XYZ file of C-alpha atoms in Angstrom:
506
model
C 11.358 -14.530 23.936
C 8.898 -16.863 21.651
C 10.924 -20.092 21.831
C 11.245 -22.159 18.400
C 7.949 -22.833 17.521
C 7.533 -26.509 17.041
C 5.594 -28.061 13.885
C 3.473 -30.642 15.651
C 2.055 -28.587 17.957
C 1.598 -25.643 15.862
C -0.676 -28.547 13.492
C -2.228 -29.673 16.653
C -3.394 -26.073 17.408
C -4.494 -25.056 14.219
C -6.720 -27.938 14.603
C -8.080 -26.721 17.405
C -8.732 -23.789 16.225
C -10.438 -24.926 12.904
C -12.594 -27.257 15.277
C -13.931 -24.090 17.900
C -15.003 -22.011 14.476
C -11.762 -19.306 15.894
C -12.465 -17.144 13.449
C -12.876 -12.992 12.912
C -16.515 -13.499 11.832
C -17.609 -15.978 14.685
C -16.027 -13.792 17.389
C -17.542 -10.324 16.358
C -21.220 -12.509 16.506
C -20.213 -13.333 19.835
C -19.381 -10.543 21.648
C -21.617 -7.976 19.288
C -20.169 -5.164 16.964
C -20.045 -2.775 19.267
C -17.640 -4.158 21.425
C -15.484 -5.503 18.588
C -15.202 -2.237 17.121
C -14.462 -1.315 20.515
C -11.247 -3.767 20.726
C -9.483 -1.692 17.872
C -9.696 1.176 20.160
C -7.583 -0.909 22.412
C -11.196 -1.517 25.162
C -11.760 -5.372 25.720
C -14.300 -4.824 28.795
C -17.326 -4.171 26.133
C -16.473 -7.859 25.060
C -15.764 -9.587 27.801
C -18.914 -7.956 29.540
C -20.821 -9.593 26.182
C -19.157 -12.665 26.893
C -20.487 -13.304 30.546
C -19.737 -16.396 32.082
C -20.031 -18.488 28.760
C -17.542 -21.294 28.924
C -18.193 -22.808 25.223
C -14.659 -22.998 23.645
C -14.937 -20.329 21.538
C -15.881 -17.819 24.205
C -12.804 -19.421 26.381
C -10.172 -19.080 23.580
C -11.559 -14.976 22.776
C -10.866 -14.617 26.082
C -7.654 -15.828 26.056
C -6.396 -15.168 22.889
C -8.047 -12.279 21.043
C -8.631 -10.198 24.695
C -5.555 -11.372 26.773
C -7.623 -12.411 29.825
C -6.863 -15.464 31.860
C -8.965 -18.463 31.879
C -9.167 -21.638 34.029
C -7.046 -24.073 33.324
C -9.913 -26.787 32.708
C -11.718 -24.541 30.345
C -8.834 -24.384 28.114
C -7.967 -28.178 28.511
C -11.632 -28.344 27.404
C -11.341 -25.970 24.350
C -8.080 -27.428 22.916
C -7.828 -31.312 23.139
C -4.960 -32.192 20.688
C -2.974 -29.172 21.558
C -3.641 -28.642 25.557
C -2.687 -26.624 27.828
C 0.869 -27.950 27.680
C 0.996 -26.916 23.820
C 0.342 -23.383 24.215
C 3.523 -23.635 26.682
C 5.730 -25.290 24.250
C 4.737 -23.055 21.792
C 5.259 -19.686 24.375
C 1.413 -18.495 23.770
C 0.310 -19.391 27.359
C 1.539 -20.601 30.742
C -0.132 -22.559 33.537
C -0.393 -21.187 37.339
C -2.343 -23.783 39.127
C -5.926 -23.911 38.168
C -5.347 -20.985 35.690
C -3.953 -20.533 32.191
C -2.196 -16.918 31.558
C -2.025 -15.740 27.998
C 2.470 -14.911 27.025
C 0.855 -13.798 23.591
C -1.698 -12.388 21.535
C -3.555 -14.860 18.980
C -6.243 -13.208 17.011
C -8.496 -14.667 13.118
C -7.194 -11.922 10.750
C -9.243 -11.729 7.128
C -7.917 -10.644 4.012
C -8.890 -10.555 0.625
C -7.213 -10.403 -2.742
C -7.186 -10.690 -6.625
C -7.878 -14.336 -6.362
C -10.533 -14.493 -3.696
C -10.667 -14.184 0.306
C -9.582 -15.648 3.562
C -8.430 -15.823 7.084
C -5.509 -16.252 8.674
C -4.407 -17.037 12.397
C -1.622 -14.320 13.563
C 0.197 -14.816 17.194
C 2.064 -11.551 18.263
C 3.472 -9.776 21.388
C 0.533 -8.773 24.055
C -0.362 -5.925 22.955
C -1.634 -2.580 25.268
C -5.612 -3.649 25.398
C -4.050 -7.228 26.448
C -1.119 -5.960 29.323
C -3.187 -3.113 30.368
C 0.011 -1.176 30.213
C 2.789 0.648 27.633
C 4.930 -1.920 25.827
C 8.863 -3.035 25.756
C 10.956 -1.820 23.611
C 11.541 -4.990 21.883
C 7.607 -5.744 21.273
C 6.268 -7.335 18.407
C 3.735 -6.111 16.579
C 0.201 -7.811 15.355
C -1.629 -6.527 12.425
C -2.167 -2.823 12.716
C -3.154 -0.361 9.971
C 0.075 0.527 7.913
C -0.013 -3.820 7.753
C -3.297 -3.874 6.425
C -2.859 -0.635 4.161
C 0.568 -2.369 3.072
C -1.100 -5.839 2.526
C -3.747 -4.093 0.458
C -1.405 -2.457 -1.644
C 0.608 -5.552 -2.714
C 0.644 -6.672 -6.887
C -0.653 -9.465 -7.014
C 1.287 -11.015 -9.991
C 3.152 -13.787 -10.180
C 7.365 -14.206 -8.607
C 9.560 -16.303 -7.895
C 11.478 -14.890 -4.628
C 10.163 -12.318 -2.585
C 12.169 -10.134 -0.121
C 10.126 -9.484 3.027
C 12.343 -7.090 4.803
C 11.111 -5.421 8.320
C 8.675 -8.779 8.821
C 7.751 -8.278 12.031
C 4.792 -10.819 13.001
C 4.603 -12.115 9.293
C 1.369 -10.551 7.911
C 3.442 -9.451 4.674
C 5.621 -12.549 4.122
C 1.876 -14.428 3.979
C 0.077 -12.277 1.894
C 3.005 -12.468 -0.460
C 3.683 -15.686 -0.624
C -0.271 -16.568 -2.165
C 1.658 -15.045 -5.492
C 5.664 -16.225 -4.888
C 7.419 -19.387 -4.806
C 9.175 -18.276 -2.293
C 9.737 -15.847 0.417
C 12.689 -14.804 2.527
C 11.625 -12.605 5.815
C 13.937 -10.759 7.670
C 14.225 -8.494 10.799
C 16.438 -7.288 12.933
C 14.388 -8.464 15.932
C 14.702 -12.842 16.381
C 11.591 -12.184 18.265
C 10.055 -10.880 15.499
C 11.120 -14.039 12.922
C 10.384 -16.741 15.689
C 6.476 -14.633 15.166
C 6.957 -14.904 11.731
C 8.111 -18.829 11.320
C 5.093 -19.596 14.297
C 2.354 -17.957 11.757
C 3.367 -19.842 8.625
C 3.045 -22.817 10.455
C -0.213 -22.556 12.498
C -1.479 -21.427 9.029
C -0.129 -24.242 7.258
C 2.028 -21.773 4.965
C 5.590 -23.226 3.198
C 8.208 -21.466 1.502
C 8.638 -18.692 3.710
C 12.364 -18.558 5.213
C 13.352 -16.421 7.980
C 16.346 -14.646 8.865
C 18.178 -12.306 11.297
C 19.838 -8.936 10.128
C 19.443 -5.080 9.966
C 18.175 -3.468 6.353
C 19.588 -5.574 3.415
C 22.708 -7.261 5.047
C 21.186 -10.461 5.287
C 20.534 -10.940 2.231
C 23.756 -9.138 0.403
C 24.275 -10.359 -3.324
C 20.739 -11.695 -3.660
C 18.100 -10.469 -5.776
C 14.280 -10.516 -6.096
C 11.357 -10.480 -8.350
C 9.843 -8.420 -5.888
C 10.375 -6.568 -2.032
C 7.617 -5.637 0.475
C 8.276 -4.005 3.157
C 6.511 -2.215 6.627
C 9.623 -0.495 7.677
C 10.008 0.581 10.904
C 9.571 4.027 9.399
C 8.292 6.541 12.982
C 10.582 9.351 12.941
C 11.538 9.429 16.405
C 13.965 11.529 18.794
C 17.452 10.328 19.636
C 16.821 11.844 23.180
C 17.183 10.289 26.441
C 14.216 8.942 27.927
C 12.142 8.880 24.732
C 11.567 4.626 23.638
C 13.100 3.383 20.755
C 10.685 0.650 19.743
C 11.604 -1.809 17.860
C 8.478 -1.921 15.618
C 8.600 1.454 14.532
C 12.327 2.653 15.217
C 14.731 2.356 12.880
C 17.455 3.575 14.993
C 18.434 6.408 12.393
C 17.683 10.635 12.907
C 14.829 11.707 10.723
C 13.706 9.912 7.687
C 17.032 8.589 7.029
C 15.892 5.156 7.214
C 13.158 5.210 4.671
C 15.663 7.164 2.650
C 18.015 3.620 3.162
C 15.410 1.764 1.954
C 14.854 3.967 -0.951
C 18.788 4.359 -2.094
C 18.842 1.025 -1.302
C 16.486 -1.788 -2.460
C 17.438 -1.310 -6.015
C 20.662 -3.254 -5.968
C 18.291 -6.320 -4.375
C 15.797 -6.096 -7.249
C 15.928 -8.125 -10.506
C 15.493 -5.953 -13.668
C 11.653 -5.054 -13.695
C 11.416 -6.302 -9.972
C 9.025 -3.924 -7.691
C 9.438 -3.122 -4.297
C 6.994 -1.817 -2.138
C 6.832 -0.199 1.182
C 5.668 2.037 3.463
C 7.298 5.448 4.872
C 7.247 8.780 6.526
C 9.446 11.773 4.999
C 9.847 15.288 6.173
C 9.398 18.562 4.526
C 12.104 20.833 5.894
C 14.223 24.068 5.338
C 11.410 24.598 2.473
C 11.955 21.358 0.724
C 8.947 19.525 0.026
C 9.041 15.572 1.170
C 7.881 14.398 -2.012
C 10.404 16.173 -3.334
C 13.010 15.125 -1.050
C 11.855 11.247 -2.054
C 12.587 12.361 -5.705
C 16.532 13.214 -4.906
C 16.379 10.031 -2.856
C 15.535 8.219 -5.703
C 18.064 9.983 -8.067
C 20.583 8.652 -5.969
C 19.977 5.295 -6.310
C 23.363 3.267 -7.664
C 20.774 1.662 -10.644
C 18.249 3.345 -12.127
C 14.417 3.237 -11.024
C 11.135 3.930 -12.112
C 8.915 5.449 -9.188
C 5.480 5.754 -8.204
C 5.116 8.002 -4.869
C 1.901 8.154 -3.191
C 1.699 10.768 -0.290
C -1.800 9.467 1.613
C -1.485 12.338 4.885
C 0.350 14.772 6.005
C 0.752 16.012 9.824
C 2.288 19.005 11.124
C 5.414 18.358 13.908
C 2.730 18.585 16.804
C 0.406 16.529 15.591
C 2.609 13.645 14.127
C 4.353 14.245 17.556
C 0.892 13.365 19.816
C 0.077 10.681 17.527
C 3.281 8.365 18.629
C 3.600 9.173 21.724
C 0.188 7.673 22.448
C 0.965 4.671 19.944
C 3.670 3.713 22.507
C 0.731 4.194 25.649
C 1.172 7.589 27.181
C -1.423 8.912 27.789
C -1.571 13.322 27.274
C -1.947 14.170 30.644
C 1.494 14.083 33.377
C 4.649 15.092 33.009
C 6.115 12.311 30.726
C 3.868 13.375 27.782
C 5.151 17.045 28.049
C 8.538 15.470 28.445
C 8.006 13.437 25.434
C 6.546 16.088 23.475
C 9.010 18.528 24.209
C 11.893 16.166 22.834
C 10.248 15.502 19.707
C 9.128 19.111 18.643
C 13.001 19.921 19.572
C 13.949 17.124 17.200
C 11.761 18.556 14.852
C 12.873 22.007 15.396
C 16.589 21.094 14.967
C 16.128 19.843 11.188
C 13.295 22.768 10.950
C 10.790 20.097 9.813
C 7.195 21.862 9.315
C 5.539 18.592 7.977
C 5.908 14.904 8.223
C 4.216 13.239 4.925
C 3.335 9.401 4.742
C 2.266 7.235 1.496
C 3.595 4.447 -0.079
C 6.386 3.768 -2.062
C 6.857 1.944 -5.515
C 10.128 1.396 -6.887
C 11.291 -0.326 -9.910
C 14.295 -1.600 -11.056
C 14.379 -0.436 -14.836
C 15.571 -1.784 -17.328
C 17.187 0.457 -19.728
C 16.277 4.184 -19.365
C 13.315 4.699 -16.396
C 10.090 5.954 -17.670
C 8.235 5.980 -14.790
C 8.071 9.084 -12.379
C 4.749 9.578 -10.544
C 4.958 11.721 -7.038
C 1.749 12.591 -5.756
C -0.499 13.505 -3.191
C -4.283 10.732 -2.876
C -6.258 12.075 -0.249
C -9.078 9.477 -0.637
C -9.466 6.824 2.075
C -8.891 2.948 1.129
C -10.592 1.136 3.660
C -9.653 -2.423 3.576
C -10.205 -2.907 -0.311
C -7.265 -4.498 -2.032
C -5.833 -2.332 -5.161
C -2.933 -4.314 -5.907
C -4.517 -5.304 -8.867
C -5.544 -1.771 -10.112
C -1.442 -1.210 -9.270
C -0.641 -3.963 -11.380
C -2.776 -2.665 -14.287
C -1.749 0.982 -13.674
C 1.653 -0.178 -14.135
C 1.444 -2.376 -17.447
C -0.595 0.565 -18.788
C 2.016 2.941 -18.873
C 4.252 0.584 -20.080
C 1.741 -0.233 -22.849
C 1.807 3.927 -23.813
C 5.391 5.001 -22.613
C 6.648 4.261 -26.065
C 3.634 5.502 -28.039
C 4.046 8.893 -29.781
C 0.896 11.642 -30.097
C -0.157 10.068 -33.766
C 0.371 6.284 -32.559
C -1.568 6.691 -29.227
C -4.412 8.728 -31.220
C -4.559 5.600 -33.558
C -5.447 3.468 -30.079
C -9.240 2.553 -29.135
C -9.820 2.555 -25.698
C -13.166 1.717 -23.509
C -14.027 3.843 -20.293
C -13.642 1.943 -17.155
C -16.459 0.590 -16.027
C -16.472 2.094 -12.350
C -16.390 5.755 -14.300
C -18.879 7.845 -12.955
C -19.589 11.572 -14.357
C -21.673 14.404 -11.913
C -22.404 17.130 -14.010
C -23.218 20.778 -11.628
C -25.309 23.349 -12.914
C -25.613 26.333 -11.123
C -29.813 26.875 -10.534
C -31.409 27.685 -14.545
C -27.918 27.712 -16.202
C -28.072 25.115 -19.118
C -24.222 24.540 -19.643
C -23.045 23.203 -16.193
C -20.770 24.632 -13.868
C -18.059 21.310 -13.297
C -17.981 18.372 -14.599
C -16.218 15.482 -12.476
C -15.486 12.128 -13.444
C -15.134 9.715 -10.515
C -13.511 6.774 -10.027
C -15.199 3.522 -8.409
C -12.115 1.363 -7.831
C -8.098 2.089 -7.406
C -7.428 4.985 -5.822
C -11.107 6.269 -6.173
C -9.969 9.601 -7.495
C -12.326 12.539 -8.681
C -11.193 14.833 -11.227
C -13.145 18.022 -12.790
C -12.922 17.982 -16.454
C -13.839 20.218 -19.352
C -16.514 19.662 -21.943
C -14.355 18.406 -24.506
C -12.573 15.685 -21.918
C -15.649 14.726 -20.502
C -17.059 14.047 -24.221
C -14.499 12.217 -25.236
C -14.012 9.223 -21.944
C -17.956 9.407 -22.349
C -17.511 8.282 -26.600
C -14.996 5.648 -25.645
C -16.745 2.588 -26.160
C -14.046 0.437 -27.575
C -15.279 1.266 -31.204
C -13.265 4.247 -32.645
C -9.951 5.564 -32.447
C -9.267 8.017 -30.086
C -8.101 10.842 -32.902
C -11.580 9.747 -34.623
C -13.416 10.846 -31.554
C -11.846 14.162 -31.197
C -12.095 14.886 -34.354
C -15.788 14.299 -34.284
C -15.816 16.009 -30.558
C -13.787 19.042 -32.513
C -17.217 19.351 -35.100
C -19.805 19.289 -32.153
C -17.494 22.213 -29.952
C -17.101 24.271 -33.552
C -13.058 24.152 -31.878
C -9.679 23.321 -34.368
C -9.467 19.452 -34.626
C -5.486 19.829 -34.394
C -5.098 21.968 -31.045
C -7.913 19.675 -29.442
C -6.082 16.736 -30.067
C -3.127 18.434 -29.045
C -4.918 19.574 -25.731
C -6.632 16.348 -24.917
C -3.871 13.597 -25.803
C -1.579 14.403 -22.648
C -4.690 14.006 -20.344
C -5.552 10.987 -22.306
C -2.005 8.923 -21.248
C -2.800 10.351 -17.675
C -6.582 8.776 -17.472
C -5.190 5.224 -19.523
C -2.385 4.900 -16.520
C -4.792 5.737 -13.303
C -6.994 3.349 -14.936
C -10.113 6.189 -16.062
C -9.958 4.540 -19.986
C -7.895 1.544 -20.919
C -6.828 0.362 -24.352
C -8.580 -1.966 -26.653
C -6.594 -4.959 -28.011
């Protein structure tokens, strides 16, 4: 295990690291794009073959760090003179045989951006598969993968004083949420995993985050926060023998039971208005929907919550099946991947599961009556573009309108958003079109097909006239009633002001 990571050092190395230019950018110029795209496939030989037999410091720590090869001992002397060698051991990252240095860890330049600008952050984990060569341990600790970065990307970014990072894992979460808390308290079950977490926020020169051991919300009973993130480990997986229960992604529970913890859960650690947001798979089975299943999840909270529900895919038993198994490094050839396989399509089988669903969660704590209940399915793809912000807004919009009756929201002015697009499709000489679909630039990037008299009115909203003013006017143009189009177009209205389409003019 990590030992205690020990502040001096940690400094020492970070100044190291500042001094060799360690950073995401630097190393994908120095080993090329291909082979750093290659490295998220889990291949380091495209690198290191880019790399040669450079022995600048940067090339020495890539190797050692970001690839998991070893590197002579003098080479990394060379590349790290306030740290050393003799650091890295301290610190559990590295240990010395004779004239080489072996890497105990994984230390890779992770970027991020945010509302209030971008950066990069150093982030130490367990070696990973492209680093051993090999599966992993049960107990390994996870570096930055996708459902961190999706999670990350996803987080408001408004202001709070305590922030519950439960599930922590290597950190990534507890950092990104601390840029917009006072304070943060990370736990996991795993002291690994918060030994990762306390190393990070020092070699990135981050305070205010406090660590601590415990499973789901125990260690933090009769507390509450402004706000919860969390990267649960959410992978349903089989309670059969033989099958590894990782730590990263096991929560130790049958089915989606965990994620259904966190959701029947979380409330009574949440301040009135507090958020909590996370990540999770749920099942559709015996004909229930997940999404739906998430809604009775939610109803059984002991305080009452406003939801948002995002579904982002959905696999089928087989596929979600293949898709872990070869997380934890079995490959589908042999008899232990038909092994595994058949264990989790029983497990499957035995709930009759037909579909596995994952998204995001947001939960708030309401105060008063809830308001909010949003359970959808978002196909488009994020990338790595933050939309905490466009949360944040979508959020304070409905708030803004929940209260508003049909005549006091047609009394509003509202501008378009200015990453509104419209596509108009005509079919070849016909002069009405076809569809009309409004797309969106930002947020969720959603595309929705709209009539004529929808489309006419986002496209009048200039921040000028009411929005009854404009239909009325729309109503004249169409030859349609003025009272049934308002009556048609006001629900769809709220629905564009709260995904962010048109938003209100002071």
């Amino acid at each position: 295990m990590l030992p205690e990571p020990d502040p001096a050092t940690c400094a020492a190395l970070a100044d190291d690291l500042r001094g060799v230019g360690f950073t995401s950018e630097n190393l994908r110029a120095a080993w090329g794009e291909s082979a750093d795209d290659a490295t998220g496939r889990e291949l380091r030989a495209p690198a290191l073959r880019a790399l040669g037999d450079r022995t600048d410091p940067l090339a020495v720590l890539g190797r050692l760090f970001a690839l998991g090869a070893h590197q002579p001992t003098a080479d990394v002397a060379a590349a790290l003179p306030r740290c050393g060698v003799e650091g890295l051991e301290r610190l559990g990252l590295a240990t010395a045989h004779g004239e080489t240095v072996h890497p105990a860890a994984v230390l890779r330049p992770q970027s991020f951006a945010d509302d209030t600008g971008e950066g990069e952050w150093w982030i130490a984990s367990d070696l990973d598969e492209m680093a051993r060569g090999g599966t992993l341990p049960e107990d390994h600790v996870l570096g930055v993968g996708g459902a961190s970065r999706t999670l990350a990307a996803l987080q408001v970014p408004t202001p709070a004083a305590r922030v519950l990072d439960l599930g922590t894992g290597c950190g990534i979460q507890a950092l990104r949420a601390r840029r917009f808390a006072d304070t943060v308290v990370a736990t996991d079950i795993s002291e690994g995993a918060v030994r990762f977490t306390r190393l990070n926020a020092l070699l990135n020169g981050v305070e205010g985050i406090e660590t601590r051991v415990g499973n789901l919300f125990d260690p933090v009973a009769g507390e509450r926060f402004d706000r919860v993130v969390s990267n649960p480990p959410f992978v349903i997986t089989p309670r059969a023998a033989g099958v590894p229960a990782y730590e990263y992604r096991d929560g130790g529970l049958v089915g989606d039971a965990l994620v259904e913890a966190v959701v029947t859960g979380v409330g009574e650690v949440l301040e009135p208005g507090g958020v909590a947001q996370f990540l999770g798979n749920w099942e559709t089975r015996d004909g229930v929907d997940g999404l739906e299943r998430v809604r009775d999840w939610v109803a059984a909270s002991p305080v009452p919550l406003d939801a948002w529900v995002v579904e982002r895919e959905q696999l089928d038993p087989l596929a979600y099946a293949e898709l872990w198994i070869r997380d934890g490094g079995t490959v589908p050839t042999g008899d232990r991947f038909a092994r595994l396989l058949d264990a989790w399509l029983d497990d499957f089988d035995a709930r009759g599961v037909t579909a596995v669903g994952f998204g995001s969660v947001l939960l708030r704590r309401a105060v008063g009556r809830p308001t909010l209940s949003r359970y959808e399915r978002v196909g488009t793809a994020l990338g790595a573009r933050a939309i905490g912000g466009h949360i944040a807004g979508a959020l304070e919009a409905h708030d803004r309108i929940a209260g508003l009756g049909d005549a006091d929201l047609a009394a509003c002015v509202l501008r378009t958003a200015p990453d509104v697009t419209e596509a108009r499709h005509h079919m070849p000489g016909a002069e009405d079109p076809m569809v009309i679909e409004l797309r969106q630039g930002g947020g969720y990037g959603r595309a929705l097909s709209v009539d004529p008299g929808l489309a006419a009115l986002v496209g009048a909203c200039d921040g000028d006239l009411a929005v009854g003013v404009l239909i009325g006017a729309i109503a004249q143009l169409l030859e349609v009633d003025a009272a049934s189009l308002q009556e048609d177009l006001l629900p769809r209205v709220r629905e564009l002001i709260v995904t962010g389409f048109l938003a209100v003019v002071d």
